Coordinates of C-alpha atoms (C1' of nucleotides) in Angstrom, one line a residue:
Chain W
M1 CA 11.2 -51.6 -36.9
S2 CA 13.3 -48.8 -37.8
E3 CA 12.2 -46.9 -34.7
A4 CA 13.2 -49.5 -32.2
A5 CA 16.7 -47.6 -32.1
T6 CA 15.3 -45.0 -30.4
G7 CA 13.1 -47.3 -28.0
E8 CA 9.8 -45.4 -29.1
R9 CA 7.0 -46.1 -31.8
R10 CA 6.9 -43.4 -34.1
Q11 CA 4.5 -40.5 -33.7
R12 CA 1.3 -39.7 -35.8
A13 CA 1.9 -37.0 -38.3
D14 CA -1.0 -34.9 -37.1
K15 CA 0.2 -35.0 -33.6
Q16 CA 3.4 -33.5 -34.5
R17 CA 1.6 -31.1 -36.6
N18 CA -0.7 -29.7 -33.8
R19 CA 2.4 -30.0 -31.7
T20 CA 4.2 -27.4 -33.6
H21 CA 1.1 -25.4 -34.7
I22 CA 0.3 -25.0 -30.7
L23 CA 4.1 -23.7 -30.2
E24 CA 3.6 -21.1 -32.6
V25 CA 0.3 -19.9 -31.3
A26 CA 1.2 -19.9 -27.7
E27 CA 4.4 -18.0 -28.8
R28 CA 2.5 -15.1 -30.3
F29 CA 0.0 -15.2 -27.7
F30 CA 2.5 -15.2 -24.4
A31 CA 4.1 -12.3 -26.4
E32 CA 1.2 -10.5 -26.4
Q33 CA -0.8 -11.2 -23.7
G34 CA 1.9 -12.2 -21.0
I35 CA 2.5 -15.4 -19.7
T36 CA -0.6 -15.6 -17.5
G37 CA -3.1 -15.5 -20.2
S38 CA -5.7 -18.2 -20.2
M39 CA -4.7 -21.5 -21.5
D40 CA -8.2 -22.4 -22.7
A41 CA -8.0 -19.3 -24.9
I42 CA -4.6 -20.6 -26.9
A43 CA -6.4 -23.7 -27.0
K44 CA -9.5 -21.8 -28.8
R45 CA -7.0 -19.8 -30.9
A46 CA -4.9 -22.7 -32.0
G47 CA -8.5 -24.2 -33.0
I48 CA -8.0 -27.4 -30.6
G49 CA -10.3 -28.7 -28.0
P50 CA -8.5 -28.1 -24.3
G51 CA -7.8 -31.7 -23.9
T52 CA -5.9 -31.6 -26.7
L53 CA -3.7 -28.8 -25.5
Y54 CA -3.2 -30.8 -22.4
R55 CA -2.5 -33.8 -23.5
H56 CA 0.6 -32.2 -25.4
F57 CA 1.8 -29.9 -22.6
P58 CA 0.4 -31.0 -19.2
N59 CA 0.9 -27.4 -17.9
R60 CA 1.4 -23.9 -18.3
E61 CA 5.1 -24.9 -17.3
A62 CA 5.4 -27.5 -19.8
L63 CA 4.3 -25.3 -22.3
L64 CA 6.5 -22.3 -21.3
A65 CA 9.8 -25.1 -21.3
A66 CA 8.9 -26.0 -24.9
L67 CA 9.0 -22.4 -26.1
L68 CA 12.1 -21.5 -24.0
Q69 CA 13.9 -24.4 -25.5
A70 CA 13.3 -23.2 -28.9
R71 CA 14.1 -20.0 -28.1
D72 CA 17.1 -21.1 -26.4
E73 CA 18.7 -21.9 -29.4
E74 CA 19.0 -18.3 -30.3
L75 CA 20.7 -17.0 -27.1
E76 CA 23.3 -19.9 -27.9
A77 CA 24.0 -18.2 -30.9
R78 CA 24.3 -15.2 -28.8
R79 CA 26.7 -16.9 -26.6
E80 CA 28.9 -18.0 -29.0
A81 CA 28.9 -14.5 -31.0
I82 CA 30.4 -13.2 -27.8
R83 CA 32.5 -15.6 -27.4
G84 CA 34.1 -15.2 -30.6
E85 CA 33.8 -11.3 -31.0
V86 CA 34.4 -10.0 -27.3
T87 CA 38.0 -10.6 -26.1
D88 CA 37.3 -8.3 -22.8
S89 CA 36.1 -11.0 -20.6
R90 CA 34.5 -8.3 -18.3
A91 CA 32.9 -6.8 -21.3
A92 CA 31.8 -10.3 -22.2
L93 CA 30.3 -11.1 -19.0
A94 CA 28.4 -7.5 -19.2
Q95 CA 26.9 -8.2 -22.9
W96 CA 26.2 -12.1 -21.8
L97 CA 24.2 -10.7 -18.7
R98 CA 22.4 -8.0 -21.0
A99 CA 21.1 -10.7 -23.4
L100 CA 20.3 -12.6 -21.0
G101 CA 18.4 -9.9 -19.5
E102 CA 16.7 -9.3 -23.0
W103 CA 16.0 -13.0 -23.2
V104 CA 14.0 -13.2 -19.8
T105 CA 11.8 -10.0 -20.7
A106 CA 10.5 -11.6 -24.1
F107 CA 7.5 -12.5 -22.4
D108 CA 5.8 -10.7 -20.0
G109 CA 5.6 -12.4 -16.4
L110 CA 8.5 -15.0 -17.7
P111 CA 10.9 -14.1 -14.1
E112 CA 8.2 -15.9 -11.9
P113 CA 8.2 -19.0 -13.2
L114 CA 12.0 -19.0 -13.8
R115 CA 12.5 -18.4 -10.1
A116 CA 9.8 -20.7 -8.9
A117 CA 12.0 -23.2 -10.9
L118 CA 14.8 -22.5 -9.0
T119 CA 13.7 -23.8 -5.6
G120 CA 10.9 -26.2 -7.0
D121 CA 13.4 -28.1 -8.9
T122 CA 10.8 -30.7 -10.2
S123 CA 9.8 -27.9 -12.8
P124 CA 10.4 -28.3 -16.5
L125 CA 12.1 -25.3 -16.5
A126 CA 14.7 -26.2 -14.2
L127 CA 17.0 -27.7 -16.8
T128 CA 17.2 -24.8 -18.9
C129 CA 17.3 -22.7 -15.7
Q130 CA 20.7 -24.6 -14.9
S131 CA 22.2 -24.4 -18.3
L132 CA 21.7 -21.0 -18.3
I133 CA 23.4 -20.6 -15.0
T134 CA 26.5 -22.6 -15.9
T135 CA 26.8 -20.5 -19.1
T136 CA 27.0 -17.3 -16.3
E137 CA 29.3 -19.2 -14.4
E138 CA 31.8 -19.7 -17.7
F139 CA 31.8 -16.0 -18.5
L140 CA 31.7 -14.9 -14.8
Q141 CA 34.8 -17.5 -14.3
A142 CA 37.0 -15.9 -17.2
A143 CA 36.2 -12.3 -15.8
Q144 CA 37.1 -13.1 -12.4
R145 CA 40.5 -15.1 -13.9
D146 CA 41.5 -11.5 -15.8
G147 CA 40.5 -9.7 -12.3
G148 CA 37.6 -7.9 -14.3
A149 CA 34.9 -9.4 -11.6
K150 CA 34.8 -9.4 -8.1
P151 CA 36.4 -13.2 -7.0
W152 CA 33.6 -13.8 -4.3
V153 CA 30.4 -13.1 -6.6
R154 CA 28.9 -16.5 -7.9
G155 CA 26.9 -17.2 -11.4
R156 CA 24.0 -18.4 -9.6
D157 CA 23.5 -14.9 -7.9
L158 CA 24.3 -12.9 -10.9
F159 CA 21.4 -15.1 -12.3
L160 CA 19.2 -14.4 -9.7
S161 CA 20.1 -10.4 -10.0
T162 CA 19.2 -10.3 -13.5
L163 CA 16.0 -12.5 -12.9
A164 CA 15.0 -9.7 -10.2
T165 CA 15.9 -7.0 -12.3
A166 CA 13.9 -8.1 -15.1
W167 CA 10.8 -8.7 -12.7
A168 CA 11.4 -5.2 -11.7
S169 CA 11.3 -3.9 -14.4
G170 CA 7.8 -4.7 -15.4
A171 CA 7.2 -1.7 -12.8
V172 CA 8.9 0.8 -14.8
L173 CA 7.1 1.3 -17.9
A174 CA 6.7 4.8 -17.4
D175 CA 10.4 5.5 -15.8
A176 CA 12.8 3.3 -18.2
S177 CA 15.4 5.1 -16.3
S178 CA 14.8 2.8 -13.4
L179 CA 15.8 -0.1 -15.6
D180 CA 19.2 1.5 -16.5
A181 CA 19.9 2.3 -12.8
L182 CA 19.1 -1.1 -11.5
D183 CA 21.4 -2.5 -14.1
S184 CA 24.2 -0.4 -13.1
L185 CA 23.4 -0.8 -9.4
V186 CA 24.1 -4.5 -9.9
R187 CA 26.9 -4.0 -12.2
T188 CA 28.8 -2.0 -9.7
G189 CA 28.1 -5.0 -7.3
W190 CA 30.3 -7.7 -9.3
E191 CA 32.6 -5.2 -11.4
T192 CA 36.1 -4.8 -9.8
P193 CA 36.4 -0.7 -9.8
E194 CA 38.1 0.5 -13.1
A195 CA 41.7 2.0 -12.2
G196 CA 40.9 5.8 -11.4
D197 CA 37.2 5.2 -10.3
A198 CA 36.2 7.1 -6.9
Chain H
M1 CA -24.9 15.6 15.4
S2 CA -21.3 14.9 17.1
E3 CA -20.7 13.2 13.9
A4 CA -21.2 15.8 11.6
A5 CA -17.9 17.0 12.4
T6 CA -16.0 14.2 10.1
G7 CA -19.0 14.3 7.8
E8 CA -20.0 10.6 8.3
R9 CA -22.3 8.6 10.6
R10 CA -20.8 6.5 13.0
Q11 CA -20.6 3.0 12.2
R12 CA -22.3 0.0 13.8
A13 CA -20.8 -1.5 16.7
D14 CA -20.9 -4.8 15.0
K15 CA -19.2 -3.6 11.9
Q16 CA -16.6 -2.4 13.5
R17 CA -15.8 -5.5 15.4
N18 CA -16.0 -7.8 12.4
R19 CA -13.3 -5.6 10.7
T20 CA -10.7 -5.5 13.4
H21 CA -11.6 -9.5 13.4
I22 CA -11.3 -9.9 9.5
L23 CA -7.9 -8.2 9.9
E24 CA -6.3 -10.3 12.9
V25 CA -7.5 -13.4 11.3
A26 CA -6.0 -12.2 7.5
E27 CA -2.8 -11.5 9.4
R28 CA -2.1 -14.8 10.8
F29 CA -3.7 -16.7 7.6
F30 CA -1.1 -14.5 5.2
A31 CA 1.6 -14.9 7.6
E32 CA 0.8 -18.9 7.4
Q33 CA -0.1 -19.5 3.9
G34 CA 1.4 -16.6 1.9
I35 CA -0.6 -13.7 0.3
T36 CA -2.3 -15.9 -2.5
G37 CA -4.3 -17.9 -0.1
S38 CA -8.0 -18.2 -1.1
M39 CA -10.1 -15.2 -0.2
D40 CA -13.1 -17.6 0.7
A41 CA -11.0 -19.5 3.2
I42 CA -10.2 -16.3 5.1
A43 CA -14.1 -15.4 5.3
K44 CA -14.5 -19.1 6.5
R45 CA -11.7 -19.4 9.2
A46 CA -13.0 -16.1 10.6
G47 CA -16.3 -17.3 10.7
I48 CA -18.1 -14.8 8.0
G49 CA -19.7 -15.1 5.0
P50 CA -17.9 -14.4 1.6
G51 CA -20.1 -11.2 1.0
T52 CA -19.4 -9.5 4.5
L53 CA -15.2 -10.2 3.5
Y54 CA -16.0 -8.1 0.4
R55 CA -17.8 -5.1 1.5
H56 CA -15.3 -4.6 4.0
F57 CA -12.5 -5.4 1.6
P58 CA -13.4 -4.9 -1.7
N59 CA -10.7 -7.1 -3.2
R60 CA -7.3 -8.8 -1.8
E61 CA -5.4 -5.8 -2.2
A62 CA -7.7 -3.7 -0.3
L63 CA -7.3 -6.2 2.8
L64 CA -3.5 -6.2 2.0
A65 CA -3.6 -2.3 2.6
A66 CA -5.6 -2.3 5.3
L67 CA -3.0 -5.1 7.0
L68 CA 0.3 -3.0 6.0
Q69 CA -1.2 0.1 7.6
A70 CA -1.2 -1.2 10.7
R71 CA 2.5 -3.0 10.3
D72 CA 3.4 0.7 9.0
E73 CA 3.5 1.6 12.4
E74 CA 6.0 -0.7 13.6
L75 CA 8.3 0.0 10.6
E76 CA 7.6 3.9 11.3
A77 CA 8.8 3.0 15.0
R78 CA 11.9 1.2 13.3
R79 CA 12.6 4.3 11.2
E80 CA 12.4 7.0 14.5
A81 CA 14.8 4.2 16.4
I82 CA 17.4 4.3 13.6
R83 CA 17.0 8.1 13.4
G84 CA 18.0 8.7 17.1
E85 CA 20.3 5.6 17.8
V86 CA 22.2 5.9 14.5
T87 CA 24.5 8.4 13.8
D88 CA 26.2 7.4 11.0
S89 CA 24.1 8.3 7.9
R90 CA 25.4 5.4 5.6
A91 CA 25.0 3.0 8.4
A92 CA 21.5 4.4 8.9
L93 CA 20.5 3.9 5.2
A94 CA 22.0 0.5 5.2
Q95 CA 19.5 -0.3 8.4
W96 CA 16.8 1.3 7.3
L97 CA 17.2 -0.5 4.1
R98 CA 17.4 -4.0 6.3
A99 CA 14.1 -3.0 8.4
L100 CA 12.6 -2.4 4.8
G101 CA 13.6 -5.8 3.7
E102 CA 12.5 -7.4 6.2
W103 CA 9.0 -5.6 6.5
V104 CA 8.5 -6.8 3.1
T105 CA 9.2 -10.4 3.6
A106 CA 6.7 -10.4 6.3
F107 CA 4.3 -12.0 4.2
D108 CA 5.3 -14.7 1.6
G109 CA 4.5 -13.0 -2.5
L110 CA 4.4 -9.6 -0.8
P111 CA 6.6 -7.9 -3.5
E112 CA 4.4 -8.6 -6.3
P113 CA 1.2 -6.5 -5.0
L114 CA 3.8 -3.5 -3.9
R115 CA 5.6 -3.6 -7.4
A116 CA 2.3 -3.7 -9.2
A117 CA 1.2 -0.6 -6.8
L118 CA 4.2 1.1 -8.4
T119 CA 2.8 1.5 -11.7
G120 CA -0.9 0.9 -11.4
D121 CA -1.1 4.2 -9.4
T122 CA -4.8 3.1 -8.4
S123 CA -4.2 0.5 -6.5
P124 CA -4.6 1.3 -2.3
L125 CA -1.2 0.2 -1.9
A126 CA 0.3 3.2 -3.7
L127 CA 0.2 5.2 -0.8
T128 CA 2.0 3.0 1.5
C129 CA 4.7 2.4 -1.1
Q130 CA 4.8 6.1 -1.8
S131 CA 5.2 6.7 1.9
L132 CA 8.1 4.2 2.0
I133 CA 10.1 5.5 -0.9
T134 CA 10.0 9.1 0.7
T135 CA 11.6 7.8 3.9
T136 CA 13.9 5.7 1.8
E137 CA 14.8 9.2 -0.1
E138 CA 15.5 10.9 3.3
F139 CA 17.9 8.5 4.6
L140 CA 19.6 8.2 1.1
Q141 CA 20.1 11.9 0.8
A142 CA 21.5 12.5 4.4
A143 CA 24.0 9.4 3.3
Q144 CA 24.6 11.3 0.2
R145 CA 25.2 14.7 2.0
D146 CA 27.8 12.7 3.9
G147 CA 29.3 11.1 0.8
G148 CA 28.5 7.9 2.2
A149 CA 26.2 7.0 -0.9
K150 CA 26.9 7.5 -4.9
P151 CA 25.0 10.7 -5.8
W152 CA 23.5 9.4 -8.7
V153 CA 21.1 6.6 -7.0
R154 CA 17.6 7.5 -6.3
G155 CA 15.4 6.7 -3.3
R156 CA 13.1 5.0 -5.9
D157 CA 15.5 2.6 -7.3
L158 CA 16.8 1.6 -3.9
F159 CA 13.4 0.7 -2.9
L160 CA 12.8 -1.4 -6.2
S161 CA 15.9 -3.1 -5.4
T162 CA 14.5 -4.0 -2.1
L163 CA 11.7 -5.5 -3.6
A164 CA 13.3 -7.2 -6.1
T165 CA 15.8 -8.9 -3.7
A166 CA 12.8 -9.7 -1.5
W167 CA 11.1 -11.3 -4.0
A168 CA 14.3 -13.4 -5.1
S169 CA 15.0 -14.3 -1.8
G170 CA 11.8 -16.8 -2.1
A171 CA 14.0 -18.9 -4.5
V172 CA 16.9 -19.2 -1.9
L173 CA 15.2 -21.4 1.1
A174 CA 17.8 -24.1 0.7
D175 CA 20.5 -21.3 0.0
A176 CA 20.5 -18.5 2.6
S177 CA 23.9 -17.2 1.3
S178 CA 22.5 -16.0 -2.0
L179 CA 20.3 -13.7 0.1
D180 CA 23.5 -12.1 1.7
A181 CA 24.9 -12.1 -1.8
L182 CA 22.1 -10.4 -3.4
D183 CA 22.2 -7.7 -0.6
S184 CA 25.7 -7.1 -1.0
L185 CA 25.9 -7.1 -4.7
V186 CA 23.1 -4.2 -4.5
R187 CA 24.8 -2.5 -1.1
T188 CA 28.4 -2.3 -3.2
G189 CA 26.0 -0.5 -5.4
W190 CA 24.6 2.5 -3.6
E191 CA 28.0 2.6 -1.2
T192 CA 30.7 4.8 -2.2
P193 CA 33.8 2.7 -1.8
E194 CA 35.5 3.0 1.8
A195 CA 38.9 4.4 2.0
G196 CA 41.6 1.8 1.2
D197 CA 38.8 -0.7 -0.3
A198 CA 40.1 -2.7 -3.4
Chain T
dA1 C1' -8.8 -50.8 -51.7
dG2 C1' -10.5 -52.3 -47.4
dA3 C1' -10.7 -53.5 -42.6
dC4 C1' -8.9 -53.5 -37.6
dG5 C1' -6.4 -52.0 -33.6
dA6 C1' -3.8 -48.0 -32.0
dT7 C1' -3.1 -43.3 -31.4
dA8 C1' -5.0 -38.3 -30.8
dC9 C1' -8.8 -35.6 -30.8
dG10 C1' -12.8 -32.4 -29.0
dG11 C1' -15.8 -30.7 -25.5
dA12 C1' -18.4 -31.7 -21.6
dG13 C1' -17.9 -31.0 -17.1
dA14 C1' -15.8 -31.7 -12.3
dT15 C1' -13.0 -28.6 -9.1
dG16 C1' -11.9 -24.8 -7.1
dG17 C1' -11.3 -19.4 -6.9
dT18 C1' -13.3 -14.2 -7.1
dC19 C1' -16.9 -11.7 -6.4
dT20 C1' -22.1 -10.2 -6.8
dC21 C1' -26.8 -9.7 -4.9
dC22 C1' -30.8 -9.7 -2.4
dG23 C1' -33.7 -11.8 1.5
dC24 C1' -33.5 -11.7 6.3
dA25 C1' -31.1 -10.6 10.8
dT26 C1' -29.0 -7.0 13.8
dT27 C1' -28.3 -2.2 15.5
dG28 C1' -29.5 2.3 17.1
dT29 C1' -33.1 5.5 17.9
dC30 C1' -37.6 7.6 19.0
Chain F
dG1 C1' -41.7 -1.7 22.0
dA2 C1' -41.7 -0.4 16.8
dC3 C1' -39.3 1.3 12.6
dA4 C1' -35.6 2.6 9.6
dA5 C1' -31.5 2.1 8.3
dT6 C1' -27.6 -0.5 8.5
dG7 C1' -25.1 -4.7 8.0
dC8 C1' -24.9 -10.2 7.4
dG9 C1' -25.0 -14.6 5.2
dG10 C1' -24.7 -17.7 1.2
dA11 C1' -26.5 -19.2 -2.9
dG12 C1' -25.0 -18.6 -7.5
dA13 C1' -22.6 -16.4 -11.5
dC14 C1' -18.7 -16.1 -13.9
dC15 C1' -14.0 -17.9 -15.2
dA16 C1' -10.2 -20.6 -14.8
dT17 C1' -7.2 -25.4 -14.6
dC18 C1' -7.4 -29.8 -15.8
dT19 C1' -9.3 -34.6 -16.8
dC20 C1' -12.2 -38.1 -18.6
dC21 C1' -14.1 -41.1 -22.7
dG22 C1' -17.1 -41.3 -26.8
dT23 C1' -15.7 -40.3 -31.4
dA24 C1' -12.7 -39.5 -35.2
dT25 C1' -8.8 -40.2 -37.7
dC26 C1' -4.1 -42.5 -38.9
dG27 C1' -1.0 -46.3 -40.0
dT28 C1' -0.7 -50.7 -41.3
dC29 C1' -1.6 -55.5 -43.1
dT30 C1' -3.9 -58.0 -46.0

DNA sequence: AGACGATACGGAGATGGTCTCCGCATTGTC
DNA sequence: GACAATGCGGAGACCATCTCCGTATCGTCT
């Protein structure tokens, strides 16, 4: 009864094996085809039946949430790196937002369910979003204390902006300069003017 | 051969009747349910078969494009009103962007296909987008001539920002202040600082 | 090792959506 | 009133999501 401590029976070995295998396959699949690809196709590629896929992850969102949780750790590492290396709080916020932007562009179409998670609150993605907003809030507050960011801006708004920019960037494949333009548009929005700015 | 001038045969009366009827029904439907609602449901509500719907509009985008073309006229009227009434070019641009933002929120989910039309270029919505970008460009250039907008901003980027803001605003039902926050974030991006600003 | 209960798997199929095809009805003309 | 030409309707092909249950596999207990 060693598993009594966790209150749950230990799960079967094949189940665990299947779960990690599904995640590996889904990660490649989403990276290649975007997150709207057919679920049954993922099951087929993983060599399992649709029933098995859906027992592990009851819908696309749940699968996505599990995938992102793994990627979350990379982002946390990035956060710690920025905290350790970047002393200027304004630059730190900028770098964090950049990291966030890259993270959210990992899979094509990812911004959509993340935005939905902000309203739906019942989504398994909601937790991930919340933690990202919190981190953004921390960087933002530090920058605001040092006068590097405008005091009325909120972390949630910056997160939404990042999401929106990533969403829009799906349209600028042929025109990468638009992405930079949007980024700097937003950045001008939260940053305080440098001394000597027009 | 009075129709030879246009190069086409005059279409049957019932066809024309059906077309306008479909448009009326679809407009209400999209306004109520958002643009992702079932096409067959629209046909049913219009009292016609799906085949008829698809013969008039081969897909959702085509239907949307026809709908927006009608709404386009309202927006053009708005544009002329701004041109006539607002003398300050900076304020004119701001008002135009506001009108654009409202226009694009008329149907829930509209930003998505509009963004897609910017890349796909084969979309029937591409023309509409292009004309909106052109108008934005005109207001922007006027503002830039008068020193009211930063010279490096492009009309296309402002249009994308408006789209992105409208997209994000789907997430802020419970929190309307976020929408204002995003708007002002973007506005700070393109506007030149007023004299005496921080 | 063997047998038994619990657990997980697989895939057939229910449901719902997009879009097509073709026999039939409606229209406009002579 | 008859005859092309044109448009209509809806059955159904196709694809996606997600469920259900008979069957296979696993872990355990003797």
